[in-house]
Amino acid sequence: MTTLITGGTGFVGLALAEHLCDRGEPVVLFGGAVAASLRDRVARLPQCEIVSGDIRNAKTVDALLASRPFDRIVHAAAVTAAGDRERLDASGVVSVNIGGSVSFLEAVARWGAQSGKRPRMISLSSVAAYGEGDRGPKDGLDEYETQPTPLTLYGITKWTSELLLRRLAVVHGLDLAVARVGPVYGPWEHPTGLRDLMSPPYQVLIAALEGAPIVLPNHAGGDFVYARDVVDGIARLAFADDIGAAPDGGVPVYNVGSGIRTSLSQWCEALQSHLPDMQWRVSDGPEAVPTIACPMPAQRPAMRIDALQRITAYAPQFDMGAAATDYLAWIRKA
C-alpha cells in the first residue's frame, strides 16, 4: 500500500515520509532534489523512493501515477513565499500553489478514471489561510466558523487552492480532505529555495547552536506545533476509514495543530535546559533589534483541533520541552 507525497523532498514531506517508513509503509517522494545536508538521512529511510519532477508538468505526473498502484496521496507541493518573492515572482508562486495543484488533481482524476483507482487524497493547506483570524470565534480558529482573511501571497494562494480543490474533488468524485497545518517546526526543516522564511523555532535553534545572539521580537508567540505531531495527524487522516464531510456535505477541512498558544520565550527556555550557555533576550526597545523573524499575527488565537480529534483520535504528544529534547537528539544523530 504505497503513499505518494508531492513536495516530498520538502520539510513536511520528508517528516511524513519518515513517519510512514517507520510504520513499514512504502513511500514515493515526488519533488526536487534532496538538500545535500539531508541525503544520507533520506538514503537510510526504508522503502522510500524519490522521483524528480515538477508538479506543473502534466506528462510527468501522468507517467508517475501510471507507474504503480498508489493507495494514498498527500499533496504537499508548494512555494512558501515571503519577502521579496511576492514582489519578484508572484506569477511563479501562483503557478505552483494554484496552477500546479489544479493540474495535479486533474491528473489524479484522469488516472482514477482510467485505472478504476480511488485513492485517499490529503491536500495540505496552511494556517496562513486564516490571516489575522479575527472574524469568528475568539476562543480558536475554527475550520468553518472562522472566516479566512489571508494577508500574504502564500496565504491567498493556499486559501484559493483549497476552494478549487474542494470543488473539483466533488466534480470528479475524489476522496479528498484538506489539512490546514499550523506553524510547524522540527526535524527535516531545511532551506530548499521554496521556503523563504524558516520557522522562528528553527531560527532560534540554529542561532543557539552557532553561538549567535538571539533577540526575540516582543510579540513572538503563536500556536507552534511540532513536526512529529503534524505528520501523525496527516497520517491519521490518510489512513482513516471515514474522513467525514464538511457541514454542507462536501470535502472536509481539518486543522492540524497544537491547539494551544506558546511563545518563543518558552522555546528558548526549553532549549536552554540542554544548551546552558545559550544567550537570549526579548527586544525591549528600538535599540534591541530582533535577530529572529516572527511575522505571525500577534493576537491570532490557536487553531482548534477538536474536529480532527473526534474523527481520528489525534492528540499532540510534544510540548516544547519534549520537542527540544527530541529535536536536538535528531540533529545530533546526523
mmCIF file of C-alpha atoms in Angstrom:
data_model
loop_
_atom_site.group_PDB
_atom_site.id
_atom_site.type_symbol
_atom_site.label_atom_id
_atom_site.label_comp_id
_atom_site.label_asym_id
_atom_site.label_seq_id
_atom_site.Cartn_x
_atom_site.Cartn_y
_atom_site.Cartn_z
ATOM 1 C CA MET A 1 0.000 0.000 0.000
ATOM 2 C CA THR A 2 2.138 2.837 -1.324
ATOM 3 C CA THR A 3 1.777 6.523 -0.425
ATOM 4 C CA LEU A 4 2.719 9.251 -2.913
ATOM 5 C CA ILE A 5 3.840 12.563 -1.404
ATOM 6 C CA THR A 6 4.132 15.569 -3.720
ATOM 7 C CA GLY A 7 6.587 18.146 -2.463
ATOM 8 C CA GLY A 8 8.056 15.066 -0.850
ATOM 9 C CA THR A 9 11.590 16.428 -0.576
ATOM 10 C CA GLY A 10 10.454 19.472 1.403
ATOM 11 C CA PHE A 11 10.052 19.885 5.146
ATOM 12 C CA VAL A 12 6.677 18.306 5.894
ATOM 13 C CA GLY A 13 7.031 15.818 3.033
ATOM 14 C CA LEU A 14 10.218 14.327 4.470
ATOM 15 C CA ALA A 15 8.879 14.344 8.031
ATOM 16 C CA LEU A 16 5.808 12.445 6.831
ATOM 17 C CA ALA A 17 7.960 10.037 4.825
ATOM 18 C CA GLU A 18 9.988 9.186 7.937
ATOM 19 C CA HIS A 19 6.783 8.658 9.930
ATOM 20 C CA LEU A 20 5.317 6.311 7.314
ATOM 21 C CA CYS A 21 8.560 4.426 6.738
ATOM 22 C CA ASP A 22 8.831 3.820 10.479
ATOM 23 C CA ARG A 23 5.425 2.163 10.201
ATOM 24 C CA GLY A 24 6.670 -0.078 7.378
ATOM 25 C CA GLU A 25 4.770 1.789 4.668
ATOM 26 C CA PRO A 26 6.397 2.230 1.229
ATOM 27 C CA VAL A 27 6.610 5.854 0.106
ATOM 28 C CA VAL A 28 7.309 7.647 -3.165
ATOM 29 C CA LEU A 29 8.536 11.237 -2.845
ATOM 30 C CA PHE A 30 7.851 13.462 -5.852
ATOM 31 C CA GLY A 31 9.660 16.785 -5.972
ATOM 32 C CA GLY A 32 13.011 18.458 -6.407
ATOM 33 C CA ALA A 33 16.444 17.276 -5.402
ATOM 34 C CA VAL A 34 17.049 16.465 -1.740
ATOM 35 C CA ALA A 35 19.224 19.009 0.041
ATOM 36 C CA ALA A 36 22.809 17.788 0.267
ATOM 37 C CA SER A 37 22.752 18.009 4.064
ATOM 38 C CA LEU A 38 19.859 15.528 4.215
ATOM 39 C CA ARG A 39 20.826 12.975 1.561
ATOM 40 C CA ASP A 40 22.382 10.486 3.969
ATOM 41 C CA ARG A 41 19.333 10.646 6.232
ATOM 42 C CA VAL A 42 16.931 10.135 3.318
ATOM 43 C CA ALA A 43 19.010 7.244 1.997
ATOM 44 C CA ARG A 44 18.503 5.491 5.337
ATOM 45 C CA LEU A 45 14.720 5.610 5.086
ATOM 46 C CA PRO A 46 13.480 2.110 4.204
ATOM 47 C CA GLN A 47 11.083 1.622 1.296
ATOM 48 C CA CYS A 48 11.443 5.250 0.217
ATOM 49 C CA GLU A 49 11.863 6.170 -3.451
ATOM 50 C CA ILE A 50 12.462 9.641 -4.880
ATOM 51 C CA VAL A 51 11.079 10.703 -8.262
ATOM 52 C CA SER A 52 12.220 14.106 -9.504
ATOM 53 C CA GLY A 53 9.788 16.324 -11.343
ATOM 54 C CA ASP A 54 7.642 19.453 -11.482
ATOM 55 C CA ILE A 55 4.060 19.301 -10.231
ATOM 56 C CA ARG A 56 3.046 21.539 -13.157
ATOM 57 C CA ASN A 57 4.249 19.067 -15.806
ATOM 58 C CA ALA A 58 1.142 17.027 -16.643
ATOM 59 C CA LYS A 59 3.052 14.500 -18.759
ATOM 60 C CA THR A 60 5.479 13.758 -15.906
ATOM 61 C CA VAL A 61 2.682 13.466 -13.356
ATOM 62 C CA ASP A 62 0.599 11.203 -15.622
ATOM 63 C CA ALA A 63 3.578 8.874 -16.077
ATOM 64 C CA LEU A 64 4.255 8.797 -12.335
ATOM 65 C CA LEU A 65 0.661 7.947 -11.440
ATOM 66 C CA ALA A 66 0.549 5.202 -14.057
ATOM 67 C CA SER A 67 3.779 3.655 -12.775
ATOM 68 C CA ARG A 68 2.324 1.929 -9.685
ATOM 69 C CA PRO A 69 -0.904 1.443 -7.686
ATOM 70 C CA PHE A 70 -0.886 4.308 -5.170
ATOM 71 C CA ASP A 71 -3.328 3.826 -2.292
ATOM 72 C CA ARG A 72 -2.880 7.261 -0.706
ATOM 73 C CA ILE A 73 -1.705 10.613 -1.979
ATOM 74 C CA VAL A 74 -0.574 13.550 0.149
ATOM 75 C CA HIS A 75 -0.292 16.752 -1.854
ATOM 76 C CA ALA A 76 2.283 18.921 -0.084
ATOM 77 C CA ALA A 77 3.947 20.666 -3.044
ATOM 78 C CA ALA A 78 4.008 24.444 -2.566
ATOM 79 C CA VAL A 79 6.172 27.543 -2.603
ATOM 80 C CA THR A 80 6.120 29.068 0.888
ATOM 81 C CA ALA A 81 6.614 32.603 -0.321
ATOM 82 C CA ALA A 82 7.680 35.543 1.813
ATOM 83 C CA GLY A 83 9.578 38.789 1.458
ATOM 84 C CA ASP A 84 10.971 39.672 -1.938
ATOM 85 C CA ARG A 85 9.424 36.701 -3.728
ATOM 86 C CA GLU A 86 5.980 38.336 -3.518
ATOM 87 C CA ARG A 87 7.364 41.298 -5.434
ATOM 88 C CA LEU A 88 9.715 39.463 -7.786
ATOM 89 C CA ASP A 89 7.960 36.199 -8.622
ATOM 90 C CA ALA A 90 4.269 36.343 -7.773
ATOM 91 C CA SER A 91 3.396 34.559 -11.019
ATOM 92 C CA GLY A 92 5.738 31.683 -10.134
ATOM 93 C CA VAL A 93 4.166 31.266 -6.700
ATOM 94 C CA VAL A 94 0.661 31.282 -8.185
ATOM 95 C CA SER A 95 1.658 28.830 -10.911
ATOM 96 C CA VAL A 96 2.819 26.247 -8.357
ATOM 97 C CA ASN A 97 0.409 26.754 -5.467
ATOM 98 C CA ILE A 98 -2.723 27.186 -7.565
ATOM 99 C CA GLY A 99 -1.996 26.062 -11.126
ATOM 100 C CA GLY A 100 0.139 23.118 -10.042
ATOM 101 C CA SER A 101 -2.441 21.965 -7.509
ATOM 102 C CA VAL A 102 -5.293 22.065 -10.026
ATOM 103 C CA SER A 103 -3.191 20.357 -12.682
ATOM 104 C CA PHE A 104 -2.210 17.628 -10.224
ATOM 105 C CA LEU A 105 -5.788 16.987 -9.116
ATOM 106 C CA GLU A 106 -6.887 16.721 -12.746
ATOM 107 C CA ALA A 107 -4.124 14.187 -13.338
ATOM 108 C CA VAL A 108 -5.320 12.140 -10.350
ATOM 109 C CA ALA A 109 -8.860 12.271 -11.752
ATOM 110 C CA ARG A 110 -7.667 11.064 -15.182
ATOM 111 C CA TRP A 111 -5.659 8.256 -13.625
ATOM 112 C CA GLY A 112 -8.587 7.228 -11.463
ATOM 113 C CA ALA A 113 -10.960 7.131 -14.422
ATOM 114 C CA GLN A 114 -8.529 5.016 -16.453
ATOM 115 C CA SER A 115 -7.437 2.645 -13.674
ATOM 116 C CA GLY A 116 -10.529 2.439 -11.525
ATOM 117 C CA LYS A 117 -8.447 3.560 -8.533
ATOM 118 C CA ARG A 118 -9.869 5.958 -5.924
ATOM 119 C CA PRO A 119 -7.018 6.690 -3.533
ATOM 120 C CA ARG A 120 -7.414 8.716 -0.369
ATOM 121 C CA MET A 121 -6.016 12.178 -1.069
ATOM 122 C CA ILE A 122 -4.952 14.707 1.578
ATOM 123 C CA SER A 123 -4.163 18.209 0.357
ATOM 124 C CA LEU A 124 -2.069 20.296 2.727
ATOM 125 C CA SER A 125 -3.101 23.878 3.331
ATOM 126 C CA SER A 126 -1.826 26.295 5.952
ATOM 127 C CA VAL A 127 -2.793 28.361 8.960
ATOM 128 C CA ALA A 128 -1.753 31.262 6.702
ATOM 129 C CA ALA A 129 -5.152 30.914 5.039
ATOM 130 C CA TYR A 130 -6.716 32.364 8.201
ATOM 131 C CA GLY A 131 -4.635 35.536 8.100
ATOM 132 C CA GLU A 132 -5.398 37.650 11.152
ATOM 133 C CA GLY A 133 -8.120 35.203 12.142
ATOM 134 C CA ASP A 134 -10.177 37.973 13.744
ATOM 135 C CA ARG A 135 -13.511 37.050 12.207
ATOM 136 C CA GLY A 136 -15.262 34.256 14.014
ATOM 137 C CA PRO A 137 -14.866 32.590 17.425
ATOM 138 C CA LYS A 138 -12.319 34.254 19.687
ATOM 139 C CA ASP A 139 -11.514 31.012 21.509
ATOM 140 C CA GLY A 140 -9.883 29.417 18.479
ATOM 141 C CA LEU A 141 -9.651 29.318 14.705
ATOM 142 C CA ASP A 142 -12.452 27.061 13.504
ATOM 143 C CA GLU A 143 -12.437 25.323 10.115
ATOM 144 C CA TYR A 144 -15.907 26.591 9.213
ATOM 145 C CA GLU A 145 -16.889 29.329 11.670
ATOM 146 C CA THR A 146 -13.755 31.465 11.218
ATOM 147 C CA GLN A 147 -13.752 33.463 8.002
ATOM 148 C CA PRO A 148 -10.319 33.184 6.319
ATOM 149 C CA THR A 149 -8.775 36.591 5.660
ATOM 150 C CA PRO A 150 -5.337 35.760 4.231
ATOM 151 C CA LEU A 151 -2.883 38.633 4.218
ATOM 152 C CA THR A 152 0.092 37.268 2.283
ATOM 153 C CA LEU A 153 0.513 35.880 -1.213
ATOM 154 C CA TYR A 154 1.229 32.479 0.294
ATOM 155 C CA GLY A 155 -1.936 32.560 2.410
ATOM 156 C CA ILE A 156 -4.034 33.809 -0.504
ATOM 157 C CA THR A 157 -2.788 31.043 -2.798
ATOM 158 C CA LYS A 158 -3.337 28.329 -0.165
ATOM 159 C CA TRP A 159 -6.892 29.527 0.511
ATOM 160 C CA THR A 160 -7.647 29.757 -3.212
ATOM 161 C CA SER A 161 -6.182 26.303 -3.797
ATOM 162 C CA GLU A 162 -8.382 24.931 -1.012
ATOM 163 C CA LEU A 163 -11.518 26.276 -2.653
ATOM 164 C CA LEU A 164 -10.580 24.983 -6.084
ATOM 165 C CA LEU A 165 -9.532 21.503 -4.970
ATOM 166 C CA ARG A 166 -12.567 21.049 -2.742
ATOM 167 C CA ARG A 167 -14.853 21.915 -5.656
ATOM 168 C CA LEU A 168 -13.003 19.826 -8.238
ATOM 169 C CA ALA A 169 -12.855 16.826 -5.904
ATOM 170 C CA VAL A 170 -16.664 16.895 -5.813
ATOM 171 C CA VAL A 171 -16.844 17.282 -9.588
ATOM 172 C CA HIS A 172 -14.542 14.294 -10.132
ATOM 173 C CA GLY A 173 -15.767 12.179 -7.217
ATOM 174 C CA LEU A 174 -12.393 12.086 -5.444
ATOM 175 C CA ASP A 175 -11.822 11.015 -1.836
ATOM 176 C CA LEU A 176 -10.208 14.240 -0.603
ATOM 177 C CA ALA A 177 -9.711 16.021 2.705
ATOM 178 C CA VAL A 178 -7.891 19.314 3.298
ATOM 179 C CA ALA A 179 -5.460 19.540 6.227
ATOM 180 C CA ARG A 180 -4.645 23.074 7.388
ATOM 181 C CA VAL A 181 -1.235 22.772 9.008
ATOM 182 C CA GLY A 182 -0.301 25.102 11.858
ATOM 183 C CA PRO A 183 3.036 26.943 12.269
ATOM 184 C CA VAL A 184 5.187 23.826 12.210
ATOM 185 C CA TYR A 185 8.778 23.319 13.339
ATOM 186 C CA GLY A 186 11.035 20.351 13.957
ATOM 187 C CA PRO A 187 13.035 17.585 12.247
ATOM 188 C CA TRP A 188 13.558 17.795 8.479
ATOM 189 C CA GLU A 189 13.097 21.560 8.255
ATOM 190 C CA HIS A 190 15.782 22.816 5.900
ATOM 191 C CA PRO A 191 16.377 25.535 3.283
ATOM 192 C CA THR A 192 15.097 24.336 -0.106
ATOM 193 C CA GLY A 193 14.753 27.544 -2.099
ATOM 194 C CA LEU A 194 10.960 27.090 -1.975
ATOM 195 C CA ARG A 195 10.608 28.121 1.679
ATOM 196 C CA ASP A 196 11.619 31.756 2.017
ATOM 197 C CA LEU A 197 11.413 32.142 5.792
ATOM 198 C CA MET A 198 12.336 29.339 8.151
ATOM 199 C CA SER A 199 10.172 28.823 11.222
ATOM 200 C CA PRO A 200 11.005 31.013 14.244
ATOM 201 C CA PRO A 201 11.878 27.967 16.422
ATOM 202 C CA TYR A 202 14.286 26.777 13.706
ATOM 203 C CA GLN A 203 15.908 30.215 13.554
ATOM 204 C CA VAL A 204 16.359 30.192 17.328
ATOM 205 C CA LEU A 205 17.809 26.674 17.387
ATOM 206 C CA ILE A 206 20.350 27.323 14.624
ATOM 207 C CA ALA A 207 21.429 30.588 16.261
ATOM 208 C CA ALA A 208 21.826 28.803 19.609
ATOM 209 C CA LEU A 209 23.933 26.025 18.092
ATOM 210 C CA GLU A 210 26.110 28.583 16.295
ATOM 211 C CA GLY A 211 26.505 30.764 19.378
ATOM 212 C CA ALA A 212 24.886 33.718 17.631
ATOM 213 C CA PRO A 213 22.996 36.415 19.567
ATOM 214 C CA ILE A 214 19.271 35.766 19.943
ATOM 215 C CA VAL A 215 16.948 38.734 20.303
ATOM 216 C CA LEU A 216 13.258 37.860 20.076
ATOM 217 C CA PRO A 217 10.611 40.295 18.871
ATOM 218 C CA ASN A 218 8.344 41.268 21.738
ATOM 219 C CA HIS A 219 5.289 39.741 20.032
ATOM 220 C CA ALA A 220 6.892 36.336 19.391
ATOM 221 C CA GLY A 221 4.092 33.913 20.096
ATOM 222 C CA GLY A 222 1.761 31.575 18.289
ATOM 223 C CA ASP A 223 0.345 28.070 18.234
ATOM 224 C CA PHE A 224 3.624 26.419 17.243
ATOM 225 C CA VAL A 225 3.233 22.705 16.502
ATOM 226 C CA TYR A 226 5.967 20.080 16.390
ATOM 227 C CA ALA A 227 6.538 18.290 13.084
ATOM 228 C CA ARG A 228 6.107 14.809 14.541
ATOM 229 C CA ASP A 229 2.644 15.749 15.781
ATOM 230 C CA VAL A 230 1.720 17.289 12.424
ATOM 231 C CA VAL A 231 2.647 14.223 10.396
ATOM 232 C CA ASP A 232 0.867 11.956 12.853
ATOM 233 C CA GLY A 233 -2.305 13.972 12.260
ATOM 234 C CA ILE A 234 -1.874 13.866 8.482
ATOM 235 C CA ALA A 235 -1.235 10.118 8.545
ATOM 236 C CA ARG A 236 -4.318 9.555 10.694
ATOM 237 C CA LEU A 237 -6.418 11.312 8.071
ATOM 238 C CA ALA A 238 -4.764 9.423 5.238
ATOM 239 C CA PHE A 239 -5.464 6.056 6.870
ATOM 240 C CA ALA A 240 -8.866 6.825 8.431
ATOM 241 C CA ASP A 241 -11.759 4.585 7.422
ATOM 242 C CA ASP A 242 -14.025 7.638 7.225
ATOM 243 C CA ILE A 243 -12.815 11.227 6.858
ATOM 244 C CA GLY A 244 -16.235 12.757 7.371
ATOM 245 C CA ALA A 245 -17.595 15.700 5.429
ATOM 246 C CA ALA A 246 -17.997 19.456 5.591
ATOM 247 C CA PRO A 247 -21.262 20.821 7.060
ATOM 248 C CA ASP A 248 -22.617 21.142 3.503
ATOM 249 C CA GLY A 249 -21.732 17.533 2.774
ATOM 250 C CA GLY A 250 -18.691 18.428 0.695
ATOM 251 C CA VAL A 251 -14.955 17.942 1.132
ATOM 252 C CA PRO A 252 -13.929 18.300 4.794
ATOM 253 C CA VAL A 253 -11.258 20.615 6.192
ATOM 254 C CA TYR A 254 -9.295 19.815 9.345
ATOM 255 C CA ASN A 255 -6.864 21.900 11.385
ATOM 256 C CA VAL A 256 -3.667 20.039 12.258
ATOM 257 C CA GLY A 257 -2.011 21.972 15.057
ATOM 258 C CA SER A 258 -1.080 22.021 18.715
ATOM 259 C CA GLY A 259 -4.355 23.528 19.892
ATOM 260 C CA ILE A 260 -2.577 25.910 22.300
ATOM 261 C CA ARG A 261 -0.637 29.162 22.128
ATOM 262 C CA THR A 262 3.025 29.101 23.082
ATOM 263 C CA SER A 263 5.881 31.586 22.823
ATOM 264 C CA LEU A 264 9.435 31.728 21.573
ATOM 265 C CA SER A 265 10.469 32.573 25.131
ATOM 266 C CA GLN A 266 9.148 29.165 26.196
ATOM 267 C CA TRP A 267 11.089 27.580 23.330
ATOM 268 C CA CYS A 268 14.278 29.348 24.423
ATOM 269 C CA GLU A 269 13.784 28.140 27.988
ATOM 270 C CA ALA A 270 13.263 24.567 26.756
ATOM 271 C CA LEU A 271 16.423 24.702 24.644
ATOM 272 C CA GLN A 272 18.452 26.324 27.409
ATOM 273 C CA SER A 273 17.905 23.285 29.622
ATOM 274 C CA HIS A 274 20.064 21.414 27.061
ATOM 275 C CA LEU A 275 22.257 24.342 25.976
ATOM 276 C CA PRO A 276 23.082 26.186 29.213
ATOM 277 C CA ASP A 277 25.427 28.663 27.521
ATOM 278 C CA MET A 278 22.713 29.853 25.177
ATOM 279 C CA GLN A 279 22.134 33.620 25.434
ATOM 280 C CA TRP A 280 18.783 35.134 24.526
ATOM 281 C CA ARG A 281 16.505 38.019 25.387
ATOM 282 C CA VAL A 282 13.323 39.739 24.258
ATOM 283 C CA SER A 283 13.607 43.040 22.436
ATOM 284 C CA ASP A 284 12.734 45.801 24.886
ATOM 285 C CA GLY A 285 13.153 48.893 22.737
ATOM 286 C CA PRO A 286 14.160 50.309 19.336
ATOM 287 C CA GLU A 287 17.837 49.696 20.007
ATOM 288 C CA ALA A 288 17.382 45.979 20.601
ATOM 289 C CA VAL A 289 16.770 44.908 17.019
ATOM 290 C CA PRO A 290 15.291 41.375 16.827
ATOM 291 C CA THR A 291 17.520 38.766 15.217
ATOM 292 C CA ILE A 292 14.624 36.310 14.884
ATOM 293 C CA ALA A 293 11.863 36.940 12.359
ATOM 294 C CA CYS A 294 8.381 36.053 13.573
ATOM 295 C CA PRO A 295 5.805 37.532 11.176
ATOM 296 C CA MET A 296 2.798 35.733 12.686
ATOM 297 C CA PRO A 297 -0.144 37.947 13.724
ATOM 298 C CA ALA A 298 0.425 38.747 17.399
ATOM 299 C CA GLN A 299 -3.115 38.229 18.656
ATOM 300 C CA ARG A 300 -4.264 35.357 16.461
ATOM 301 C CA PRO A 301 -5.805 32.570 18.575
ATOM 302 C CA ALA A 302 -4.733 28.950 18.292
ATOM 303 C CA MET A 303 -6.250 26.652 15.703
ATOM 304 C CA ARG A 304 -8.978 24.426 17.085
ATOM 305 C CA ILE A 305 -8.167 20.728 16.698
ATOM 306 C CA ASP A 306 -11.260 19.133 18.225
ATOM 307 C CA ALA A 307 -12.718 18.149 14.830
ATOM 308 C CA LEU A 308 -9.581 16.201 13.924
ATOM 309 C CA GLN A 309 -9.515 14.663 17.394
ATOM 310 C CA ARG A 310 -13.102 13.449 17.047
ATOM 311 C CA ILE A 311 -12.552 11.713 13.747
ATOM 312 C CA THR A 312 -9.012 10.331 14.216
ATOM 313 C CA ALA A 313 -8.259 10.458 17.985
ATOM 314 C CA TYR A 314 -5.384 12.829 17.156
ATOM 315 C CA ALA A 315 -3.598 14.049 20.283
ATOM 316 C CA PRO A 316 -0.372 16.140 20.139
ATOM 317 C CA GLN A 317 2.398 14.450 22.125
ATOM 318 C CA PHE A 318 5.141 17.089 22.119
ATOM 319 C CA ASP A 319 5.115 20.118 24.350
ATOM 320 C CA MET A 320 8.093 22.438 23.926
ATOM 321 C CA GLY A 321 10.189 20.588 26.489
ATOM 322 C CA ALA A 322 9.715 17.224 24.768
ATOM 323 C CA ALA A 323 10.194 18.861 21.370
ATOM 324 C CA ALA A 324 13.526 20.423 22.410
ATOM 325 C CA THR A 325 14.813 17.062 23.650
ATOM 326 C CA ASP A 326 13.722 15.218 20.518
ATOM 327 C CA TYR A 327 14.840 17.888 18.051
ATOM 328 C CA LEU A 328 18.336 18.190 19.489
ATOM 329 C CA ALA A 329 18.699 14.392 19.518
ATOM 330 C CA TRP A 330 17.641 14.303 15.858
ATOM 331 C CA ILE A 331 20.140 16.985 14.868
ATOM 332 C CA ARG A 332 22.999 15.365 16.774
ATOM 333 C CA LYS A 333 22.239 11.975 15.231
ATOM 334 C CA ALA A 334 23.193 13.249 11.789
#
